[in-house]
Tab-separated table of C-alpha atoms and ligand atoms in Angstrom:
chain	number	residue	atom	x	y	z
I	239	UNK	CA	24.857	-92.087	-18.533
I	240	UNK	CA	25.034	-93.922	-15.749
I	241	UNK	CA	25.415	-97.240	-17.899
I	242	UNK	CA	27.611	-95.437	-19.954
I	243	UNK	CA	29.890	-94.651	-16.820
I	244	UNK	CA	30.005	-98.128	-15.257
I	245	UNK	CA	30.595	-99.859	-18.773
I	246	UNK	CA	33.806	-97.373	-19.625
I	247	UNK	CA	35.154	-98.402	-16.208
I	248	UNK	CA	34.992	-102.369	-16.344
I	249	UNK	CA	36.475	-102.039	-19.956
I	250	UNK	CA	39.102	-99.582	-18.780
I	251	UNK	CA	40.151	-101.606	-15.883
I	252	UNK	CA	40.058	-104.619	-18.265
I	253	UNK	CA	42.790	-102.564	-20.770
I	254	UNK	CA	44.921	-101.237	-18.270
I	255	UNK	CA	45.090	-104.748	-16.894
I	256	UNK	CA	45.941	-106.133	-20.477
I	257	UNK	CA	48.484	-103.334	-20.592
I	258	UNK	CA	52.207	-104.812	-21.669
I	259	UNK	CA	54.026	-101.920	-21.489
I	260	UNK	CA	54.603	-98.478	-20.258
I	261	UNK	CA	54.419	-96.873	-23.167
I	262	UNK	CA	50.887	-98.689	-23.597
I	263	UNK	CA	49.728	-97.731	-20.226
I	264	UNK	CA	50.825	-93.809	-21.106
I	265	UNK	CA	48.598	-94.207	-24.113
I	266	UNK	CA	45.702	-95.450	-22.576
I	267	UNK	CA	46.007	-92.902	-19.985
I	268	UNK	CA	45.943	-90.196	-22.100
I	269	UNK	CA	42.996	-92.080	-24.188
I	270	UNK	CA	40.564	-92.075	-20.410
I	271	UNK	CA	41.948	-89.198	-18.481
I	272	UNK	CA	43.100	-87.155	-20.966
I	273	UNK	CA	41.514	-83.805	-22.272
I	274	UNK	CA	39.860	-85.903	-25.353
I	275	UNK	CA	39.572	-88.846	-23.518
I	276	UNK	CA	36.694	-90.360	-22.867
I	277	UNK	CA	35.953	-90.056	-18.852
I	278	UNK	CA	36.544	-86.424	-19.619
I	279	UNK	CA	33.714	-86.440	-22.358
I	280	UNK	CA	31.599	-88.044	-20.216
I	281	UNK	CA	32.337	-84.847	-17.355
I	282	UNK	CA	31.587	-82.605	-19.833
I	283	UNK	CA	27.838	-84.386	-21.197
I	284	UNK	CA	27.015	-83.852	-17.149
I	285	UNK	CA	25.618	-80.588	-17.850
I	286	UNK	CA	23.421	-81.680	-20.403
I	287	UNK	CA	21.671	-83.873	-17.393
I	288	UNK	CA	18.204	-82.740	-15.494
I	289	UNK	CA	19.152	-81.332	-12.143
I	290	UNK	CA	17.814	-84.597	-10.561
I	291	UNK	CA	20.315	-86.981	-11.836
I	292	UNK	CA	23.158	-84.848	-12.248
I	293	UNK	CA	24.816	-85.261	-8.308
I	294	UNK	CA	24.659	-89.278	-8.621
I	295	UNK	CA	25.916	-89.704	-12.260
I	296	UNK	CA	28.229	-87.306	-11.513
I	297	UNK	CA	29.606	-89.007	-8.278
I	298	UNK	CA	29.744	-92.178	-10.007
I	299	UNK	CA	32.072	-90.417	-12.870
I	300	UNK	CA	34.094	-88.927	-10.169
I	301	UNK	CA	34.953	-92.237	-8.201
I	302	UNK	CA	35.059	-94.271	-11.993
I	303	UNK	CA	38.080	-91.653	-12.071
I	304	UNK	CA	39.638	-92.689	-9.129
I	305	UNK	CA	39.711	-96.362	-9.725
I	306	UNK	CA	41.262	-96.057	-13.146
I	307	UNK	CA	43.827	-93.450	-11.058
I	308	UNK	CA	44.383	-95.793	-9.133
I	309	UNK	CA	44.635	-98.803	-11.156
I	310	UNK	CA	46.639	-96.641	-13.339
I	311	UNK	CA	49.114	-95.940	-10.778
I	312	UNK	CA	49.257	-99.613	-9.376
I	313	UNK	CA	50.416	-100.641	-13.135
I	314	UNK	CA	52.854	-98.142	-13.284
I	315	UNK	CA	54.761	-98.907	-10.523
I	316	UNK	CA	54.854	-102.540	-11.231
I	317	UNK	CA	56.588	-101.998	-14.741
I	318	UNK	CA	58.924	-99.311	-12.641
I	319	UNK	CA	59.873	-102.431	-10.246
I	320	UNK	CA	60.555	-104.459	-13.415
I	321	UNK	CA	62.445	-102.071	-15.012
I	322	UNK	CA	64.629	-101.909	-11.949
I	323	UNK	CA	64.959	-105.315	-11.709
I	324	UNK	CA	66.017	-105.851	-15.212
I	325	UNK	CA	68.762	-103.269	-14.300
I	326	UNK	CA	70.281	-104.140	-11.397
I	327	UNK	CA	70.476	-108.190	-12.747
I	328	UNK	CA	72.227	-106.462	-15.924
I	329	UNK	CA	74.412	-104.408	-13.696
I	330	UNK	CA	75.274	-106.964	-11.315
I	331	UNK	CA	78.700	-107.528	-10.632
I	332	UNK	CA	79.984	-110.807	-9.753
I	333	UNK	CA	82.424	-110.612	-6.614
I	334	UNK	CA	83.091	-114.318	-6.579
I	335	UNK	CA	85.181	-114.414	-9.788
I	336	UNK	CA	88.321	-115.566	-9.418
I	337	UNK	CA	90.644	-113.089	-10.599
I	338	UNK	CA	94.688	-113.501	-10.483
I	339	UNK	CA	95.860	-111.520	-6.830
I	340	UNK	CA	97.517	-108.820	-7.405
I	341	UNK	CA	99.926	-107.826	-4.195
I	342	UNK	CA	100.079	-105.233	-2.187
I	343	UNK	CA	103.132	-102.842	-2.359
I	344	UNK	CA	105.186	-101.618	0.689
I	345	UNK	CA	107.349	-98.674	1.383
I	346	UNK	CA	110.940	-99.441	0.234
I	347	UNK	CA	112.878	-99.878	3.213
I	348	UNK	CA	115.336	-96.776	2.471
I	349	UNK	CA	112.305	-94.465	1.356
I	350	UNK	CA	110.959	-95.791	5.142
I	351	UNK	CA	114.208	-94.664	6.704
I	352	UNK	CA	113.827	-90.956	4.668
I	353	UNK	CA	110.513	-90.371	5.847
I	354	UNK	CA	111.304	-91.528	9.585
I	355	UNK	CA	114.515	-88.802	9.456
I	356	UNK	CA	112.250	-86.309	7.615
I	357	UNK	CA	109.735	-86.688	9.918
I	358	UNK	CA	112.049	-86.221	13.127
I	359	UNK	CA	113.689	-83.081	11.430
I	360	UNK	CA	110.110	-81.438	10.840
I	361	UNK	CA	108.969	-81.938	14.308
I	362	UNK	CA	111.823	-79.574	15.092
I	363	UNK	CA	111.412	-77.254	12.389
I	364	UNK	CA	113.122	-78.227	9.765
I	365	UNK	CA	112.397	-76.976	6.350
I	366	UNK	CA	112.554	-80.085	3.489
I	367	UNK	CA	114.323	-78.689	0.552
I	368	UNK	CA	115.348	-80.690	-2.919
I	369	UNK	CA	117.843	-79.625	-5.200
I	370	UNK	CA	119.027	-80.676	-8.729
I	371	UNK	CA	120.769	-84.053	-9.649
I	372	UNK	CA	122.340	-82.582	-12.376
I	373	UNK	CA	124.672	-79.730	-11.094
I	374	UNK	CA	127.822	-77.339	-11.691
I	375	UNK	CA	130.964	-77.728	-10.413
I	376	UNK	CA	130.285	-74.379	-8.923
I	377	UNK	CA	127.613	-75.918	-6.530
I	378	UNK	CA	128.654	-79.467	-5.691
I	379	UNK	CA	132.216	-78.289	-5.420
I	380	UNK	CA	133.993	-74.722	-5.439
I	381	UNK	CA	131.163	-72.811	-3.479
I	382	UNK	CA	131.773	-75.935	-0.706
I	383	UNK	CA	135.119	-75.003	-0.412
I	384	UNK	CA	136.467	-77.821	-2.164
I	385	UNK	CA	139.449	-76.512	-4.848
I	386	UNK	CA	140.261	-77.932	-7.969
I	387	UNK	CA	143.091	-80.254	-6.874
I	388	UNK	CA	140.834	-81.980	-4.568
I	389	UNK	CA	140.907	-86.053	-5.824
I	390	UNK	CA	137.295	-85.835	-5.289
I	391	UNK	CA	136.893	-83.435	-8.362
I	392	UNK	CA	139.088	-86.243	-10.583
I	393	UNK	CA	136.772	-87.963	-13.136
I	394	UNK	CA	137.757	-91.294	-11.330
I	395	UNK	CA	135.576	-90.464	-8.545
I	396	UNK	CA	132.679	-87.962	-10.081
I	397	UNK	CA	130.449	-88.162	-12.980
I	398	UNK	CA	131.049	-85.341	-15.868
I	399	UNK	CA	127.794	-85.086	-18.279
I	400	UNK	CA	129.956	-82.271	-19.694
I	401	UNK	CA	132.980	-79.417	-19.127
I	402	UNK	CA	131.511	-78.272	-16.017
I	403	UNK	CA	128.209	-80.148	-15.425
I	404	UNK	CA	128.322	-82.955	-12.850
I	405	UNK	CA	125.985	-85.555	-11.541
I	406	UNK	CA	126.196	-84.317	-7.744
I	407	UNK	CA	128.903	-86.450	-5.230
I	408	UNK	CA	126.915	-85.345	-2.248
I	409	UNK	CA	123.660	-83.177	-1.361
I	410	UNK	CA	125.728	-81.262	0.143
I	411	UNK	CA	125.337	-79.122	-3.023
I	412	UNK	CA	121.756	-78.110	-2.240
I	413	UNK	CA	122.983	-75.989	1.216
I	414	UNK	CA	124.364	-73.689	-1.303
I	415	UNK	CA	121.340	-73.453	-3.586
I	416	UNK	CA	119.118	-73.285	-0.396
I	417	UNK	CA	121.517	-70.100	0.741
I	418	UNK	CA	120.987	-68.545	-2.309
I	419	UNK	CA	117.324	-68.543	-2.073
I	420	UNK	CA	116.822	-67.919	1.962
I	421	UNK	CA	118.038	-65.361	4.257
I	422	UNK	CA	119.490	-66.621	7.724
I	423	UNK	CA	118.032	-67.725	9.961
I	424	UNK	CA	116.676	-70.957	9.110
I	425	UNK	CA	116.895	-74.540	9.207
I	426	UNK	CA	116.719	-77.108	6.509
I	427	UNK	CA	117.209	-80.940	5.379
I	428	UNK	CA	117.513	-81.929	2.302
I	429	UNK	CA	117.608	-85.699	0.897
I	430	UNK	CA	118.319	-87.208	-2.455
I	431	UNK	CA	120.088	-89.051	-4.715
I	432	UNK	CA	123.273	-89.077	-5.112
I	433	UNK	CA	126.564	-90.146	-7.862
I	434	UNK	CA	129.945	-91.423	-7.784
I	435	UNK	CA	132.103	-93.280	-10.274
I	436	UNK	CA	131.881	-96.383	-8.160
I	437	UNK	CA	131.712	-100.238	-9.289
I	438	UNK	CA	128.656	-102.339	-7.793
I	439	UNK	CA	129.703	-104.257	-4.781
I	440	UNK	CA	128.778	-104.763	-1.258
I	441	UNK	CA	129.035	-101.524	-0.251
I	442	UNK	CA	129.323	-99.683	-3.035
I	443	UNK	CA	126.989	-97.913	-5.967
I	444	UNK	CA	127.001	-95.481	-8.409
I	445	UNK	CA	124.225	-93.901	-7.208
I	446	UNK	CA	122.971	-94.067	-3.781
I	447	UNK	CA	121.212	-91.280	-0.929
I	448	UNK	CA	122.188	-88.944	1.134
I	449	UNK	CA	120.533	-86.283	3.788
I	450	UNK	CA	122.007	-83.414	4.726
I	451	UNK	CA	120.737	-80.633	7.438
I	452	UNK	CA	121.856	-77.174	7.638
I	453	UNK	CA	120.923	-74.617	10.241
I	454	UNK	CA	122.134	-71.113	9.843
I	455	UNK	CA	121.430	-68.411	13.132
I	456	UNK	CA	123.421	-66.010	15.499
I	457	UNK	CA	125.533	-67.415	17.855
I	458	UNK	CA	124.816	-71.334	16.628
I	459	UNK	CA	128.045	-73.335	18.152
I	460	UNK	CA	128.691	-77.133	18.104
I	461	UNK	CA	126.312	-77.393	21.386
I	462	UNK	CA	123.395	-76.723	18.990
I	463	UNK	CA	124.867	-79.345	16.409
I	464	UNK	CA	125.787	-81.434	19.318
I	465	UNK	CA	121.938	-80.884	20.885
I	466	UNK	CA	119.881	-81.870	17.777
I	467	UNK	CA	122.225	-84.985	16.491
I	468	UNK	CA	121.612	-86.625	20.183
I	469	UNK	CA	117.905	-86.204	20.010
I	470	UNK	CA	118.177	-87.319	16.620
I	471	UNK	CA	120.076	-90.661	17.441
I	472	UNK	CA	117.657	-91.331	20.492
I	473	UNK	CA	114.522	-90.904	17.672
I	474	UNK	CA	115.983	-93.220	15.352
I	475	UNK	CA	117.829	-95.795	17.520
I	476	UNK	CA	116.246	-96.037	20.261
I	477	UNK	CA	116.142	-93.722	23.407
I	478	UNK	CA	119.153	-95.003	25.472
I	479	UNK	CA	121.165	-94.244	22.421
I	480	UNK	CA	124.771	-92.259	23.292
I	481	UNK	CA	126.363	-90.074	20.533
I	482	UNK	CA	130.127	-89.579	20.406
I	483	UNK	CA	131.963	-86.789	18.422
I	484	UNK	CA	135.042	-87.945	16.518
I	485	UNK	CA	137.497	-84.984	14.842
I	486	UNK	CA	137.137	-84.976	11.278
I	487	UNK	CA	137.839	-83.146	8.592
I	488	UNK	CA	135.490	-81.700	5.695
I	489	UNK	CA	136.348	-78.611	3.926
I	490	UNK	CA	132.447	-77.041	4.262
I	491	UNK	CA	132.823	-77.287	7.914
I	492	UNK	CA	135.209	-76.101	10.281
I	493	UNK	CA	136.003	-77.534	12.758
I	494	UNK	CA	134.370	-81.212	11.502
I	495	UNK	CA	133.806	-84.529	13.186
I	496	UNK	CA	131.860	-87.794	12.723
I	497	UNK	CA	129.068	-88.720	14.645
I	498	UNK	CA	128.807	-92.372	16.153
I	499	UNK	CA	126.099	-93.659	17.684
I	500	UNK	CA	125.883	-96.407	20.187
I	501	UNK	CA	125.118	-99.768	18.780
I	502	UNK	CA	121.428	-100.602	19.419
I	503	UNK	CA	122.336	-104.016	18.614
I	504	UNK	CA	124.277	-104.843	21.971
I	505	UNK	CA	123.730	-101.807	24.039
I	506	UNK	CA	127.006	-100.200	23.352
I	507	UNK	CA	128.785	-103.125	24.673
I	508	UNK	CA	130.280	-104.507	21.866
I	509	UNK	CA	129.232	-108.719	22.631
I	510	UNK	CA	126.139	-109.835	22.247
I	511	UNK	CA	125.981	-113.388	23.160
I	512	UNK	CA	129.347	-113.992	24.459
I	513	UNK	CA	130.201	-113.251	20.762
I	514	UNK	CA	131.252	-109.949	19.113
I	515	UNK	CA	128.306	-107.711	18.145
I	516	UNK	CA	127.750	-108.648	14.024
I	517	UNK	CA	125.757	-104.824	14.398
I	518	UNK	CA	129.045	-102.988	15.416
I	519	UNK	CA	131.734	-105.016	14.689
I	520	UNK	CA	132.638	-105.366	18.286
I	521	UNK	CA	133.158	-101.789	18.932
I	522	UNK	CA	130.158	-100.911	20.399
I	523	UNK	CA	129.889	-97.671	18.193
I	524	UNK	CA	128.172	-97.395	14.901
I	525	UNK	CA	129.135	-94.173	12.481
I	526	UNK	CA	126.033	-92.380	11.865
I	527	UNK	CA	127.240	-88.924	9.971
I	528	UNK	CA	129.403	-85.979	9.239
I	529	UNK	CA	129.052	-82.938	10.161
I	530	UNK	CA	130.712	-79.566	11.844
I	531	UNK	CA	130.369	-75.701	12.008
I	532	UNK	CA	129.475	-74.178	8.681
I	533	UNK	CA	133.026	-73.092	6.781
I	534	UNK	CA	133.285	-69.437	6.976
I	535	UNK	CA	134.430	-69.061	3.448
I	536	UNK	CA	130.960	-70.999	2.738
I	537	UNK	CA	128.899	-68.404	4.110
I	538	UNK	CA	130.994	-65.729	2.428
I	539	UNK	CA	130.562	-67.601	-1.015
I	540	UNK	CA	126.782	-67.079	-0.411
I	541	UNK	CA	127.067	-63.517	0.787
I	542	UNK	CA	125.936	-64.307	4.499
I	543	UNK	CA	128.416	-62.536	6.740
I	544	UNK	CA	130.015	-65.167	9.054
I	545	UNK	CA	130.722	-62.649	11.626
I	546	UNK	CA	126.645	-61.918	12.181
I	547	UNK	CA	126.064	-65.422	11.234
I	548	UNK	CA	127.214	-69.445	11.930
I	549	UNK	CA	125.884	-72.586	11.141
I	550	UNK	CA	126.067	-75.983	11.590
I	551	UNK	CA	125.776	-79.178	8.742
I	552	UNK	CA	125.424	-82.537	8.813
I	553	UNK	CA	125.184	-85.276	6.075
I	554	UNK	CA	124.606	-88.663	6.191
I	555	UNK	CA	124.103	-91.909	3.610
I	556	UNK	CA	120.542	-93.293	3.932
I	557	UNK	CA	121.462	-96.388	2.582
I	558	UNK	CA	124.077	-97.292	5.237
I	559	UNK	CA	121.860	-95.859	8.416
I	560	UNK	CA	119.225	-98.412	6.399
I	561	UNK	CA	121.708	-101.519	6.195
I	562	UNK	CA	122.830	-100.982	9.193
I	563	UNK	CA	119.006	-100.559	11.071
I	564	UNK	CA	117.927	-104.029	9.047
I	565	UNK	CA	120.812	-106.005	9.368
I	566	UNK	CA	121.439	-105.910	5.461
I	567	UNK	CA	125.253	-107.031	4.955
I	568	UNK	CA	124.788	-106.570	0.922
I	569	UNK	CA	124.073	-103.021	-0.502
I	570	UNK	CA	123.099	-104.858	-4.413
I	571	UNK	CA	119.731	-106.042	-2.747
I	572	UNK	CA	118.329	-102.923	-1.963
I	573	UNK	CA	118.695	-101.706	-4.922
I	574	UNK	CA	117.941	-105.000	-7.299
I	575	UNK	CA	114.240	-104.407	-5.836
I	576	UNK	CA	113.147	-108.455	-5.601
I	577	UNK	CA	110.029	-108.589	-4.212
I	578	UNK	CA	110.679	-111.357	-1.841
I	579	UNK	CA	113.258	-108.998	-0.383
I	580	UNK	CA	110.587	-106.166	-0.472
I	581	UNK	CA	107.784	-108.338	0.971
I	582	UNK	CA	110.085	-108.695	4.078
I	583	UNK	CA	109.370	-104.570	4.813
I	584	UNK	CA	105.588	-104.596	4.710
G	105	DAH	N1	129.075	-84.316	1.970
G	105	DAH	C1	129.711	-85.267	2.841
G	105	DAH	C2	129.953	-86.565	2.092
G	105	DAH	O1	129.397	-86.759	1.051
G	105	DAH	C3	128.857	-85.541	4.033
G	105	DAH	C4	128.840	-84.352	4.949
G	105	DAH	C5	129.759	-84.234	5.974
G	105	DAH	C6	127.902	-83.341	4.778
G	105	DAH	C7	129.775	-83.157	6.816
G	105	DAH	C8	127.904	-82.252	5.622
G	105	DAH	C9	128.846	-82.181	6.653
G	105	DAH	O2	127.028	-81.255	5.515
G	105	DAH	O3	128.826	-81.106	7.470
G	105	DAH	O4	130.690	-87.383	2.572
């Protein structure tokens, strides 16, 4: 037995050595250790031994089992490394390849000056609202107060997709839609593009953005408007920014004006270097906006009774606040999207 014993574990040491696989190392396993392998049918012959011998032969089965365990094990683990080392080479990914760059994006300079208004208007409780592009006269025109012999309802000056249907002048459109929707009191901006049968030029396009605000409370007077529109200009130009209120005339507000705000370029002073401020023309000022007291007929179009209720608007063209801001004399760039114009705003 004993000779039996030490002879099965040289030769099994021997095999799992030999041993070129896994799969042949499972195999042999199962052919020593198994239930019909052979160690085992040696543990079972023990009983057949006189009482003598039977502690020492079976000790010396016992540890025979623990050094083909063992060796077993050792094997195993060195085809798991392999494996794993086969993957990983196969898997590898090669970081030094030169690949063509691709460039990073930034935020287009008027989509910058949206979020900056946006995120002013939030701060103080604004509501951000969209509205369709695609509108009724109803909306962009009669429920604003404007009537039908207005020149900006002549198809010279707005787009008609059909009798009635308009691409919308100004967003000025989506105060109504939001006052349909929404009890007073509340306050709301609302930015997006806008349409107008313009040719391309300097300063013009046929499509181009707007923001408008609308705040609708008791007892809201031009103080409020007055209030909001100087914290606004401070945010956005800087904080020794002055406003000035010009009279005006819209026909959703009453009474209306136009908003300047003191040129950042040259301190409201109007030279800048001896020479007149390029910023402001020389004037010192820089328009910023419309605005005024909500129209009462408005509020009555919307059902909001302008004796309980008043309001104040404002709307103003992100494009200009932009050109003006980056010193951009030529509306056509913003808009061609070159990226060595873009690269300039990351
Ligand atoms: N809708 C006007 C425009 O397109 C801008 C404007 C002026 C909007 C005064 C307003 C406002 O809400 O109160 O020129």
């Amino acid at each position: 037995m004993m000779n039996l014993c030490e002879e099965l574990l040289s030769r099994a040491t021997a095999q799992i050595d030999a041993a070129d696989s896994a799969v042949r190392l499972e195999a042999l396993r199962v052919a020593l250790l198994g239930k019909q392998g052979e160690l085992t049918a040696l543990l079972k012959g023990l009983k057949d031994l006189p009482d003598a011998e039977r502690p020492a032969v079976g000790k010396a089965i016992n540890d025979a089992r623990t050094q083909i365990e063992n060796a077993l094990s050792h094997k195993k683990s060195y085809f798991e490394d392999a494996a794993l080392r086969e993957r990983l080479q196969s898997e590898r990914v090669d970081f030094t390849i030169d690949i063509p760059d691709r460039p990073i994006g930034s935020i287009h300079p008027i989509n910058h000056t949206r979020q900056r208004i946006c995120d002013f208007f939030v701060s103080m409780g604004f509501f951000v609202a969209d509205s369709p592009e695609i509108e009724t006269e109803f909306y962009n025109f009669e429920a604003l107060n404007i009537p039908s012999d207005h020149p900006a309802r002549e198809v010279q000056d707005t787009f008609f997709l059909a009798d009635g249907i308009v691409l919308r002048s100004q967003t000025s459109s989506g105060q109504i839609r939001f006052m349909e929707k929404y009890p007073p009191p509340f306050k709301m901006i609302s930015p997006g593009r806008v349409y107008r049968c313009d040719d391309v030029d300097a300063t013009h396009s046929p499509m181009f953005h707007q923001l408008e605000g609308l705040v609708v409370d008791k007892n809201i007077t031009m103080c409020d408007l007055k209030g909001i529109l100087e914290l606004f200009a401070k945010h956005f130009f800087g904080s020794q920014t002055k406003t000035r209120f010009r009279p005006s005339f819209f026909p959703f507000t009453e009474p209306s004006v136009e908003v300047d705000a003191s040129c950042f370029n040259c301190g409201g002073k109007g030279q800048a270097g001896g020479v007149p401020c390029r910023v402001c023309k020389g004037t010192g000022w820089i328009e910023i906006l419309g605005a005024g007291l909500v129209n009462r007929r408005v509020l009555q179009n919307v059902g909001v009774n302008p004796d309980v209720y008043s309001g104040f608007a404002f709307g103003m063209g992100l494009d200009r606040i932009t050109n003006i801001l980056h010193g951009i004399t030529d509306l056509r760039v913003v808009f061609e999207n070159d990226v060595r114009f873009l690269k300039q705003f990351r």
